[in-house]
XYZ file of C-alpha atoms in Angstrom:
710
model
C 35.423 -98.024 107.303
C 31.809 -97.603 106.250
C 30.599 -101.185 105.830
C 27.985 -102.502 103.417
C 28.428 -99.613 100.975
C 28.837 -100.460 97.330
C 28.570 -98.826 93.941
C 25.197 -99.662 92.487
C 25.600 -99.947 88.738
C 27.955 -102.119 86.788
C 30.553 -100.367 84.759
C 30.404 -96.869 86.242
C 33.335 -95.131 87.915
C 32.363 -94.785 91.551
C 34.054 -93.503 94.655
C 36.011 -96.282 96.351
C 35.022 -97.354 99.849
C 38.265 -96.271 101.441
C 37.518 -92.725 100.377
C 34.833 -92.752 103.042
C 37.422 -93.434 105.749
C 39.320 -90.223 105.130
C 38.562 -87.633 107.784
C 37.744 -84.168 106.600
C 34.590 -84.558 104.494
C 32.257 -82.028 106.030
C 28.664 -83.261 106.403
C 25.740 -81.156 107.640
C 22.903 -82.913 109.476
C 20.151 -80.417 110.210
C 21.685 -77.559 112.221
C 24.552 -79.709 113.465
C 27.888 -80.240 111.771
C 29.521 -83.662 111.849
C 32.808 -84.956 110.584
C 32.832 -88.308 108.821
C 35.706 -90.125 110.486
C 37.241 -93.563 110.714
C 35.430 -94.192 113.978
C 32.330 -95.636 112.298
C 31.670 -98.002 115.207
C 29.521 -95.244 116.689
C 26.950 -95.863 113.991
C 24.579 -98.842 113.749
C 24.816 -101.196 110.736
C 24.109 -99.314 107.521
C 23.558 -99.843 103.837
C 24.232 -97.238 101.227
C 24.538 -96.535 97.544
C 27.049 -93.925 96.424
C 27.778 -92.589 92.947
C 30.801 -90.581 91.892
C 32.872 -89.887 88.797
C 36.067 -87.990 88.153
C 34.128 -84.811 87.448
C 31.120 -85.236 89.724
C 31.246 -85.236 93.521
C 29.811 -88.253 95.377
C 26.105 -88.431 96.092
C 23.783 -91.215 97.188
C 21.733 -92.504 100.107
C 22.613 -94.067 103.449
C 20.185 -96.214 105.455
C 20.843 -96.298 109.215
C 18.499 -99.028 110.482
C 15.203 -97.122 110.643
C 16.152 -93.895 108.827
C 17.320 -92.988 105.343
C 19.714 -90.095 104.737
C 20.549 -88.520 101.401
C 24.096 -87.390 100.575
C 24.525 -84.507 98.120
C 27.203 -81.943 97.286
C 26.566 -78.513 98.815
C 25.472 -75.590 96.668
C 29.109 -74.422 96.460
C 30.989 -77.715 96.387
C 34.431 -76.306 95.600
C 35.661 -77.105 99.113
C 34.250 -80.645 99.072
C 31.396 -79.813 101.446
C 28.371 -82.144 101.322
C 24.901 -82.071 102.791
C 23.391 -85.135 104.430
C 19.720 -84.929 105.398
C 16.696 -87.098 106.033
C 14.989 -88.564 102.980
C 11.679 -86.942 103.884
C 13.290 -83.509 103.476
C 14.105 -83.946 99.789
C 13.340 -80.856 97.725
C 10.326 -81.110 95.442
C 10.145 -79.602 92.009
C 7.763 -76.596 91.839
C 4.094 -77.564 91.755
C 4.581 -81.122 92.990
C 2.597 -82.595 95.837
C 4.512 -83.048 99.072
C 2.528 -85.868 100.687
C 2.400 -88.518 97.985
C 1.516 -89.298 94.406
C -1.107 -91.607 93.022
C 0.788 -93.784 90.585
C -1.313 -94.682 87.552
C -0.512 -97.895 85.755
C -1.964 -100.828 83.898
C -2.251 -103.010 86.948
C -4.869 -105.131 88.668
C -4.818 -104.766 92.440
C -5.042 -108.486 93.040
C -5.594 -110.203 96.344
C -2.928 -112.779 97.014
C -1.259 -112.379 93.634
C -1.818 -114.295 90.422
C -0.153 -117.500 91.543
C -2.985 -119.816 90.502
C -3.659 -118.464 87.055
C -2.123 -121.018 84.757
C -2.464 -124.399 86.435
C 0.392 -126.884 86.842
C 3.696 -126.071 85.220
C 7.313 -127.202 85.347
C 9.307 -124.998 87.707
C 12.734 -123.881 86.632
C 14.146 -122.701 89.969
C 13.941 -119.221 88.491
C 14.268 -117.597 91.888
C 17.733 -119.054 92.425
C 19.059 -118.016 89.020
C 20.207 -114.416 88.703
C 18.119 -112.448 86.222
C 19.547 -109.608 84.139
C 17.452 -106.718 82.800
C 19.264 -105.001 79.936
C 17.822 -101.514 80.363
C 17.841 -98.457 78.111
C 16.752 -95.120 79.592
C 15.578 -92.307 77.321
C 15.326 -88.650 78.364
C 12.858 -86.495 76.447
C 13.525 -82.952 75.266
C 11.784 -81.373 78.257
C 14.088 -83.303 80.600
C 17.066 -82.083 78.547
C 15.900 -78.492 78.979
C 15.171 -79.048 82.660
C 18.803 -80.069 83.223
C 20.180 -76.899 81.670
C 20.503 -78.293 78.133
C 23.620 -80.172 79.254
C 23.732 -83.633 77.644
C 26.434 -84.936 79.989
C 24.496 -83.728 83.020
C 21.397 -85.547 81.792
C 23.362 -88.751 81.182
C 24.892 -88.572 84.640
C 21.430 -88.147 86.181
C 20.023 -91.100 84.232
C 23.008 -93.235 85.237
C 22.363 -92.386 88.894
C 18.715 -93.373 88.485
C 19.775 -96.722 87.014
C 22.264 -97.227 89.860
C 19.555 -96.872 92.483
C 17.184 -99.191 90.614
C 19.904 -101.847 90.335
C 20.476 -101.564 94.074
C 16.766 -102.029 94.846
C 16.466 -105.134 92.653
C 19.580 -106.906 93.899
C 17.550 -108.075 96.889
C 15.333 -109.999 94.420
C 18.341 -111.618 92.706
C 17.845 -109.315 89.720
C 20.543 -107.116 88.204
C 19.488 -104.054 86.225
C 22.259 -103.483 83.684
C 22.263 -100.098 81.989
C 23.146 -100.867 78.368
C 22.232 -97.543 76.827
C 21.239 -93.925 77.342
C 19.531 -91.674 74.836
C 18.924 -87.942 75.233
C 16.530 -86.172 72.865
C 18.482 -82.928 72.805
C 16.928 -81.518 69.624
C 13.371 -82.818 69.360
C 11.262 -85.629 70.834
C 11.324 -88.802 68.731
C 7.718 -89.528 69.698
C 4.819 -87.463 70.976
C 5.254 -86.567 74.663
C 2.295 -84.749 76.201
C 0.693 -84.264 79.601
C -1.610 -87.192 78.833
C 0.295 -90.170 80.307
C -1.842 -92.746 78.498
C -1.067 -91.300 75.060
C 2.585 -90.700 75.909
C 3.046 -94.291 77.046
C 1.561 -95.751 73.883
C 3.544 -93.392 71.674
C 6.777 -94.300 73.463
C 6.128 -98.047 73.341
C 5.362 -97.840 69.619
C 8.571 -95.874 69.014
C 10.555 -98.408 71.031
C 9.196 -101.338 69.045
C 9.611 -99.789 65.598
C 12.734 -97.636 65.980
C 14.769 -98.455 69.085
C 14.529 -102.236 69.454
C 15.609 -103.177 65.888
C 18.801 -101.134 66.192
C 19.701 -101.530 69.875
C 18.730 -104.908 71.366
C 17.583 -104.669 74.984
C 15.042 -106.112 77.409
C 13.257 -103.006 78.667
C 13.161 -99.262 77.992
C 11.948 -96.449 80.232
C 11.232 -92.840 79.268
C 12.243 -90.260 81.888
C 10.260 -87.126 81.150
C 10.468 -83.527 82.275
C 6.791 -83.092 81.387
C 4.329 -82.862 84.273
C 1.601 -85.418 83.616
C -2.063 -84.669 84.192
C -3.492 -85.142 87.655
C -1.294 -86.941 90.155
C 0.204 -89.478 87.749
C 3.997 -89.774 87.936
C 4.476 -93.078 86.115
C 2.732 -95.680 84.006
C 3.599 -99.138 82.684
C 1.844 -102.272 81.374
C 1.728 -105.214 83.761
C 3.385 -108.595 83.039
C 4.976 -107.262 79.856
C 8.685 -107.785 80.508
C 10.635 -108.899 77.415
C 7.771 -108.323 74.982
C 8.485 -106.263 71.886
C 5.199 -104.391 72.213
C 5.005 -103.405 75.888
C 8.273 -103.942 77.773
C 8.705 -100.406 79.014
C 7.168 -97.484 80.841
C 7.215 -93.746 81.422
C 8.489 -91.900 84.489
C 8.058 -88.255 85.436
C 11.224 -86.745 86.919
C 9.351 -85.243 89.852
C 12.080 -84.586 92.415
C 15.289 -82.568 92.555
C 17.144 -85.678 93.703
C 17.351 -88.558 91.187
C 16.367 -90.976 93.961
C 12.737 -89.894 93.514
C 12.614 -90.797 89.826
C 14.539 -94.000 90.584
C 11.849 -95.193 92.996
C 9.149 -94.469 90.410
C 11.122 -96.267 87.695
C 11.608 -99.262 89.997
C 7.843 -99.215 90.661
C 6.962 -99.194 86.945
C 9.569 -101.866 86.235
C 7.855 -103.900 88.945
C 4.592 -103.688 87.007
C 6.441 -104.937 83.905
C 7.552 -107.885 86.051
C 3.953 -108.588 87.081
C 3.996 -106.978 90.527
C 0.711 -105.525 91.728
C 0.162 -102.786 94.291
C 0.658 -103.414 97.996
C -2.949 -102.691 98.937
C -4.168 -103.165 102.546
C -6.444 -106.111 101.733
C -3.471 -108.127 100.444
C -1.836 -108.146 103.877
C 1.650 -107.562 102.500
C 4.639 -107.788 104.791
C 6.948 -104.774 104.518
C 9.947 -104.356 106.807
C 9.730 -100.577 106.390
C 6.782 -98.886 108.099
C 4.771 -96.265 106.226
C 6.418 -93.408 108.112
C 9.792 -94.767 106.964
C 8.742 -94.965 103.326
C 6.997 -98.330 103.123
C 7.714 -100.557 100.136
C 8.324 -99.774 96.479
C 5.011 -101.141 95.154
C 2.834 -99.069 97.478
C 0.061 -97.360 95.436
C 1.271 -93.867 96.311
C 4.796 -92.566 96.702
C 5.739 -89.878 99.187
C 8.598 -89.029 101.514
C 10.714 -90.676 102.668
C 11.066 -92.704 99.481
C 10.685 -96.495 99.728
C 13.739 -98.600 98.871
C 12.628 -102.211 99.532
C 10.103 -104.711 98.150
C 7.287 -106.334 100.118
C 6.423 -110.003 100.512
C 3.570 -109.518 98.015
C 5.979 -108.191 95.389
C 8.199 -111.235 95.843
C 5.222 -113.592 95.474
C 3.976 -111.754 92.385
C 7.445 -111.938 90.842
C 7.759 -115.668 91.513
C 4.326 -116.326 90.008
C 5.138 -114.283 86.900
C 8.434 -116.068 86.324
C 6.729 -119.448 86.604
C 4.194 -118.357 83.989
C 6.955 -117.520 81.549
C 7.141 -113.750 82.008
C 10.699 -112.481 81.534
C 11.987 -115.152 79.160
C 14.834 -112.852 78.045
C 16.324 -112.294 81.499
C 18.365 -115.470 81.933
C 21.258 -114.522 79.663
C 24.254 -112.483 80.789
C 24.385 -108.987 79.268
C 27.117 -108.184 76.790
C 29.643 -106.499 79.071
C 31.068 -104.379 76.259
C 27.814 -102.425 76.000
C 27.445 -101.693 79.720
C 27.291 -97.962 80.263
C 30.259 -96.326 81.980
C 33.133 -98.764 81.454
C 34.420 -101.724 83.446
C 35.369 -102.061 87.099
C 36.430 -104.995 89.267
C 33.790 -105.489 91.921
C 30.663 -104.669 89.934
C 29.532 -108.284 89.645
C 30.079 -108.593 85.877
C 32.984 -110.565 84.390
C 34.556 -108.095 81.978
C 37.634 -108.065 79.759
C 40.819 -109.212 81.557
C 38.732 -110.535 84.473
C 38.433 -114.231 85.269
C 35.600 -113.700 87.726
C 33.812 -110.926 89.614
C 31.925 -111.659 92.821
C 31.224 -108.050 93.739
C 32.812 -105.929 96.429
C 35.103 -107.531 99.003
C 32.565 -107.174 101.822
C 29.744 -108.863 99.891
C 31.716 -111.590 98.070
C 30.852 -115.081 99.318
C 32.273 -116.961 96.318
C 34.913 -119.569 97.314
C 36.340 -119.697 93.788
C 37.008 -115.999 93.147
C 39.468 -113.474 94.561
C 37.324 -110.368 95.040
C 40.296 -108.007 95.180
C 41.886 -109.023 91.871
C 38.877 -110.579 90.071
C 40.952 -113.688 89.356
C 40.222 -117.358 90.005
C 41.710 -118.967 93.077
C 44.229 -121.789 92.726
C 42.660 -124.934 91.287
C 39.456 -123.189 90.224
C 38.329 -123.471 86.615
C 35.207 -121.334 87.050
C 33.468 -119.257 89.686
C 30.013 -118.347 88.356
C 27.084 -119.881 86.526
C 24.648 -122.777 86.731
C 27.180 -124.992 84.932
C 29.892 -124.394 87.533
C 29.978 -126.592 90.625
C 32.730 -126.701 93.243
C 34.809 -124.405 91.014
C 34.712 -126.953 88.159
C 32.673 -127.189 84.941
C 29.711 -129.549 84.878
C 29.711 -132.221 82.125
C 28.095 -131.490 78.775
C 24.424 -132.424 78.723
C 23.777 -131.604 82.381
C 20.365 -129.889 82.621
C 20.813 -126.310 83.816
C 17.383 -124.767 83.159
C 14.152 -126.765 82.981
C 11.215 -125.794 80.795
C 8.941 -123.528 82.835
C 5.766 -124.068 80.799
C 4.447 -125.722 77.652
C 6.006 -123.017 75.457
C 9.445 -123.151 77.038
C 12.411 -125.357 76.087
C 15.087 -126.788 78.413
C 18.745 -125.775 78.335
C 21.836 -127.900 79.029
C 25.459 -127.286 79.964
C 27.889 -127.373 77.046
C 30.856 -128.622 79.063
C 32.925 -125.637 77.931
C 31.108 -122.684 79.517
C 30.179 -122.147 83.176
C 27.000 -120.304 82.222
C 23.766 -121.921 81.123
C 22.957 -121.059 77.486
C 20.583 -118.148 76.936
C 16.938 -119.036 77.443
C 15.066 -120.230 74.354
C 11.412 -121.101 73.867
C 9.024 -122.235 71.161
C 8.561 -120.072 68.087
C 5.553 -117.722 68.225
C 2.503 -119.444 66.746
C 3.481 -122.962 67.831
C 0.556 -124.989 69.221
C 0.488 -125.520 73.003
C -1.789 -126.911 75.738
C -2.881 -129.770 73.464
C -3.607 -127.284 70.667
C -5.906 -125.264 72.958
C -3.599 -122.287 72.495
C -0.606 -120.887 70.656
C 2.736 -119.761 72.028
C 3.420 -116.035 72.128
C 6.561 -114.595 73.721
C 7.107 -117.915 75.472
C 3.656 -118.048 77.089
C 0.599 -120.120 76.155
C -2.426 -117.827 76.418
C -6.009 -119.137 76.352
C -9.434 -117.710 77.150
C -9.895 -120.408 79.784
C -6.747 -119.424 81.671
C -7.791 -115.786 81.709
C -11.277 -116.672 82.968
C -9.718 -118.641 85.821
C -7.507 -115.648 86.619
C -10.546 -113.352 86.784
C -13.132 -115.665 88.346
C -11.176 -118.425 90.049
C -11.340 -122.232 89.645
C -14.330 -123.555 87.717
C -14.520 -120.588 85.360
C -14.546 -121.159 81.606
C -15.023 -119.065 78.458
C -18.575 -118.111 77.537
C -20.023 -119.176 74.155
C -18.975 -117.216 71.095
C -22.306 -115.365 70.955
C -21.360 -113.585 74.206
C -18.186 -112.195 72.667
C -19.975 -111.117 69.464
C -22.967 -109.435 71.091
C -21.249 -107.786 74.076
C -18.129 -106.540 72.291
C -20.050 -105.025 69.388
C -21.384 -102.322 71.742
C -18.275 -100.168 71.828
C -18.891 -99.063 75.431
C -16.894 -99.509 78.667
C -18.356 -102.982 79.155
C -17.911 -104.373 75.638
C -15.198 -103.155 73.281
C -11.948 -103.845 71.464
C -9.954 -101.272 73.391
C -9.738 -97.589 72.558
C -9.112 -95.876 69.259
C -6.425 -93.166 68.829
C -8.955 -90.529 69.941
C -9.600 -92.310 73.225
C -13.087 -93.554 72.321
C -14.152 -97.144 72.967
C -13.847 -99.155 69.763
C -16.506 -101.614 68.577
C -15.286 -105.095 67.747
C -15.870 -106.362 64.254
C -17.483 -109.807 64.259
C -14.221 -111.530 63.282
C -12.355 -109.791 66.131
C -14.969 -110.217 68.881
C -12.928 -112.882 70.696
C -10.123 -110.335 71.125
C -12.199 -107.752 73.011
C -13.526 -107.967 76.553
C -13.135 -111.452 77.998
C -16.502 -113.194 78.547
C -16.738 -116.058 81.028
C -19.112 -118.395 82.816
C -18.876 -120.112 86.196
C -16.326 -119.535 88.919
C -16.780 -117.297 91.961
C -19.720 -114.989 92.589
C -17.547 -111.926 91.967
C -14.145 -111.315 90.340
C -11.228 -112.542 92.426
C -8.762 -109.969 91.090
C -9.406 -107.192 93.613
C -11.849 -104.924 95.367
C -11.941 -102.384 92.529
C -13.248 -104.953 90.028
C -16.968 -105.487 89.411
C -18.791 -108.095 87.380
C -20.661 -107.151 84.206
C -23.409 -109.729 83.674
C -25.293 -109.683 80.382
C -28.352 -111.845 79.617
C -28.699 -112.636 75.914
C -31.977 -114.205 74.685
C -31.603 -117.086 72.254
C -33.762 -117.532 69.134
C -34.643 -121.078 70.161
C -35.762 -119.818 73.562
C -34.080 -119.304 76.883
C -31.230 -116.989 77.791
C -27.488 -117.232 78.136
C -25.510 -115.451 80.865
C -22.261 -113.731 79.889
C -19.900 -112.533 82.624
C -17.343 -109.818 82.027
C -15.378 -107.562 84.348
C -14.738 -103.858 84.689
C -11.866 -102.541 86.797
C -12.033 -98.946 88.013
C -8.535 -97.576 87.491
C -9.381 -94.130 86.114
C -10.426 -92.646 82.798
C -6.901 -92.665 81.384
C -6.274 -96.318 82.158
C -6.390 -99.253 79.734
C -8.797 -102.065 80.509
C -7.207 -105.122 82.178
C -10.383 -107.106 81.398
C -9.464 -107.269 77.705
C -8.293 -110.517 76.127
C -4.496 -110.794 76.275
C -2.347 -110.601 73.160
C -1.420 -114.043 71.854
C -4.706 -115.679 72.897
C -6.171 -118.222 70.482
C -9.271 -116.826 68.765
C -9.891 -119.569 66.212
C -8.222 -122.383 64.321
C -4.742 -121.121 63.381
C -5.816 -117.671 64.632
C -4.412 -115.471 67.429
C -5.292 -112.081 68.976
C -2.789 -109.397 68.000
C -3.448 -105.677 68.423
C -7.139 -106.421 69.184
C -7.522 -108.249 65.873
C -7.906 -111.968 65.236
C -5.026 -112.759 62.878
C -3.601 -115.898 61.295
C -0.587 -117.382 63.060
C 1.042 -117.734 59.648
C 2.300 -114.156 60.119
C 5.002 -115.638 62.366
C 6.222 -118.177 59.791
C 6.227 -121.027 62.303
C 5.267 -123.657 59.696
C 8.047 -122.654 57.320
C 10.523 -122.752 60.183
C 9.406 -126.183 61.417
C 9.701 -127.785 57.969
C 13.496 -127.596 58.089
C 13.527 -129.682 61.308
C 12.814 -132.909 59.361
C 9.830 -133.803 61.549
C 12.170 -134.636 64.455
C 12.209 -131.345 66.315
C 10.531 -128.009 66.898
C 11.449 -124.457 65.967
C 12.632 -122.117 68.733
C 12.377 -118.349 69.026
C 15.739 -117.939 67.259
C 14.319 -119.880 64.288
C 16.657 -122.803 64.988
C 15.617 -126.446 65.318
C 15.452 -127.943 68.803
C 15.930 -131.635 68.009
C 14.660 -134.732 69.752
C 17.053 -136.589 72.022
C 18.770 -138.760 69.390
C 19.004 -136.302 66.543
C 21.544 -133.634 65.808
C 21.040 -129.922 65.075
C 20.880 -127.870 62.981
C 18.272 -129.818 60.937
C 17.597 -132.968 63.016
C 18.413 -135.110 59.964
C 21.381 -136.988 61.450
C 21.816 -138.994 64.627
C 23.261 -137.007 67.511
C 22.759 -135.657 71.003
C 19.557 -133.641 70.633
C 18.923 -130.052 71.673
C 19.723 -127.061 69.496
C 22.538 -124.756 68.526
C 21.211 -122.477 71.272
C 20.324 -124.842 74.131
C 23.321 -127.174 74.357
C 23.199 -130.993 73.960
C 20.751 -133.155 75.881
C 22.010 -135.816 78.291
C 21.495 -139.274 76.762
C 20.649 -141.597 79.629
C 19.944 -144.464 77.224
C 23.307 -144.168 75.507
C 25.095 -144.030 78.853
C 23.304 -147.168 80.043
C 24.143 -148.936 76.792
C 27.810 -148.010 77.135
C 27.907 -149.386 80.671
C 26.280 -152.605 79.471
C 28.827 -153.087 76.707
C 31.721 -152.461 79.125
C 30.321 -155.057 81.521
C 30.042 -157.572 78.679
C 33.623 -156.932 77.559
C 34.931 -157.332 81.103
C 33.065 -160.620 81.344
C 34.754 -161.803 78.142
C 38.193 -160.835 79.420
C 37.604 -162.630 82.719
C 36.398 -165.706 80.886
C 39.392 -165.638 78.568
C 41.786 -165.464 81.503
C 40.195 -168.474 83.152
C 40.335 -170.389 79.875
C 44.030 -169.664 79.467
C 44.759 -170.975 82.958
C 42.634 -174.094 82.651
C 42.621 -174.790 78.918
C 42.552 -178.540 79.133
C 40.010 -178.938 81.897
C 37.668 -176.174 80.659
C 37.571 -176.899 76.941
C 33.888 -177.739 77.072
C 33.144 -174.719 79.266
C 34.941 -172.499 76.761
C 32.435 -173.348 74.024
C 29.516 -172.807 76.383
C 30.927 -169.470 77.605
C 31.319 -168.162 74.057
C 27.779 -169.174 73.207
C 26.364 -167.432 76.282
C 28.437 -164.334 75.620
C 27.225 -164.082 72.038
C 23.654 -164.474 73.230
C 24.177 -161.628 75.693
C 25.603 -159.349 73.017
C 22.823 -160.295 70.630
C 20.305 -159.463 73.352
C 21.915 -156.056 73.873
C 21.874 -155.450 70.154
C 18.178 -156.257 69.966
C 17.377 -153.787 72.723
C 19.381 -151.067 71.023
C 17.522 -149.268 68.227
C 18.887 -150.264 64.860
C 18.685 -146.687 63.623
C 17.696 -143.256 64.849
C 14.348 -143.791 63.143
C 13.304 -146.056 66.019
C 13.652 -143.228 68.517
C 10.466 -141.547 69.685
C 9.776 -137.864 70.020
C 9.817 -136.157 73.394
C 7.786 -133.208 72.085
C 4.130 -132.499 71.434
C 4.121 -131.918 68.085
C -18.376 -93.019 67.945
C -17.700 -90.216 70.368
C -15.614 -90.771 73.462
C -17.493 -92.095 76.461
C -16.774 -91.370 80.073
C -16.357 -94.365 82.363
C -19.432 -94.408 84.603
C -18.990 -93.875 88.334
C -18.257 -96.957 90.335
C -21.516 -98.522 91.532
C -22.239 -99.513 95.095
C -22.974 -103.069 93.977
C -20.225 -105.379 92.833
C -22.265 -106.436 89.792
C -23.781 -104.670 86.801
C -26.618 -106.360 84.962
C -27.514 -105.898 81.301
C -30.528 -107.418 79.555
C -30.316 -107.507 75.790
C -33.171 -107.707 73.306
C -32.797 -110.476 70.736
C -30.852 -108.355 68.208
C -29.294 -105.683 70.387
C -26.535 -105.281 72.969
């Protein structure tokens, strides 16, 4: 039997493993013909990913230690003949480059990753918890035409792409669940052109306004049949997972085999997760050498295709999760919406299943029968943070700590083995001692971004730096680009939402070798000058500027940067939501009250167990201690009563004394116990387009401004 093979995507109908043991499937390797037989001991350990349906013959990839082979049906597959060949020999679509592509994206090639960007935070053991990306893949009209105008053929290809991506991410404890496919068979729903920058923004806008309100999901990717300008084959914003505005990307279907597009999609999804490129100066560890494909986040993709992640990618992912990126990934996907139907062994507990620990060879769960997807004798549960030793944890047991000042903790309910879906503070809620406001579960401030760019000791520059530099409307001072691609000047009220301006820190930006400092001297009316430090990152003319202030950053009292404008946080309605919490709780992202420990949801106006309708009840250590104290007192009374009954005559005087002492003890306990919930204390803190100049030899650019210019 071929070991370590498994279907890659939940819910699809795949070829069973024992089908591989049947002799007679003809495979061609180069000029030699081999027969796949039961005698697989001749081969070294392998891993593979195979897709098949009732109407489509199996195809996939097989990794034999240091080589990757691709399995595909032959040109005339009526007799069941398949081709198996090295990954580097994959056919390229006409006009594509055969030795690698330069993948454009919104990323910063950081050295060592962004692990130190946000200071001390509470860790939630996010690496140990399985994350689930509910993915929708969209095929544009050109892709539909490219696949022979066959909708089912396009859907099958997209499903195969998702299967591969899910396989890649399993190694990171992430499942990519395909919850929807959309094929634009008549006309594109948004503008798709050869300009990848414009196409990306058009697609992300369409996703936010049209797709997301009607089909809830975590991330969407456009697979396009259009050939993008230059060598770009994919593009995606960095650290944008779960956001309504930017959780997505675009992928060019550049290879005959869907594995090629799958690697690019996995790469762009990695940028959404916060993964940067595996550049040489980062010293990334990759168990696949370059001639064997390297790792998925390498800056350029060639043949053979990479199928694994590097040590740098894992560090970047861990840092992003600790910052609060990916707040939506801790809930199980709705199994009824998984594309392709249910199947025992796909790792998702579906209808009529009590558990599902994956395929028999990979199942290590002591509570679940992998063959039947049923619980073993005596087991109540098999999966989830609220399941321990096959039994449910008590209600109130913490199952997910708050990861940052905008996150909220979750607790076991006592009735479900899974931790409740992740919740966090409502957008616009104050955080970091009112130095910032929460946005998508993250507290963004100018100071944090300056530290990210310039290292420890950096801080935001005075407001005059933002106003004077960002009013220029050039590559070094702007509020992004307008629809025509020209640099946009910042209005005075929006200056704090343009290019980030800092002071202090390192001598040069710490974010990578392709970043240079932009130092501007501004003369003051009272005499002297002030130094403003910005950054410019050379990523190409069609790239957005990673030196811009991040969305959600505080830009004034009750003000936040949104779409490069400084807007009032009242647009989120956080105040109206908090009012209903009776001053004893905070409003979460579902607009429900998260109550203090001794108050009950939904409105925190009655005594109870704390938490919210979403998070589960908090554990009440004080109440448990009080209960133990009362039980001890009652046992003391019973023991005293027994002694009195036995020695009534001789202990008459002691009886009176014992009663007095007992009453004093109870009175003491009553004094320590709050007389009402009101005594409890809160646990919460309330022009024409400009070309980007060529990269200079120096790592700094100096600008000197006259008193009223710049």
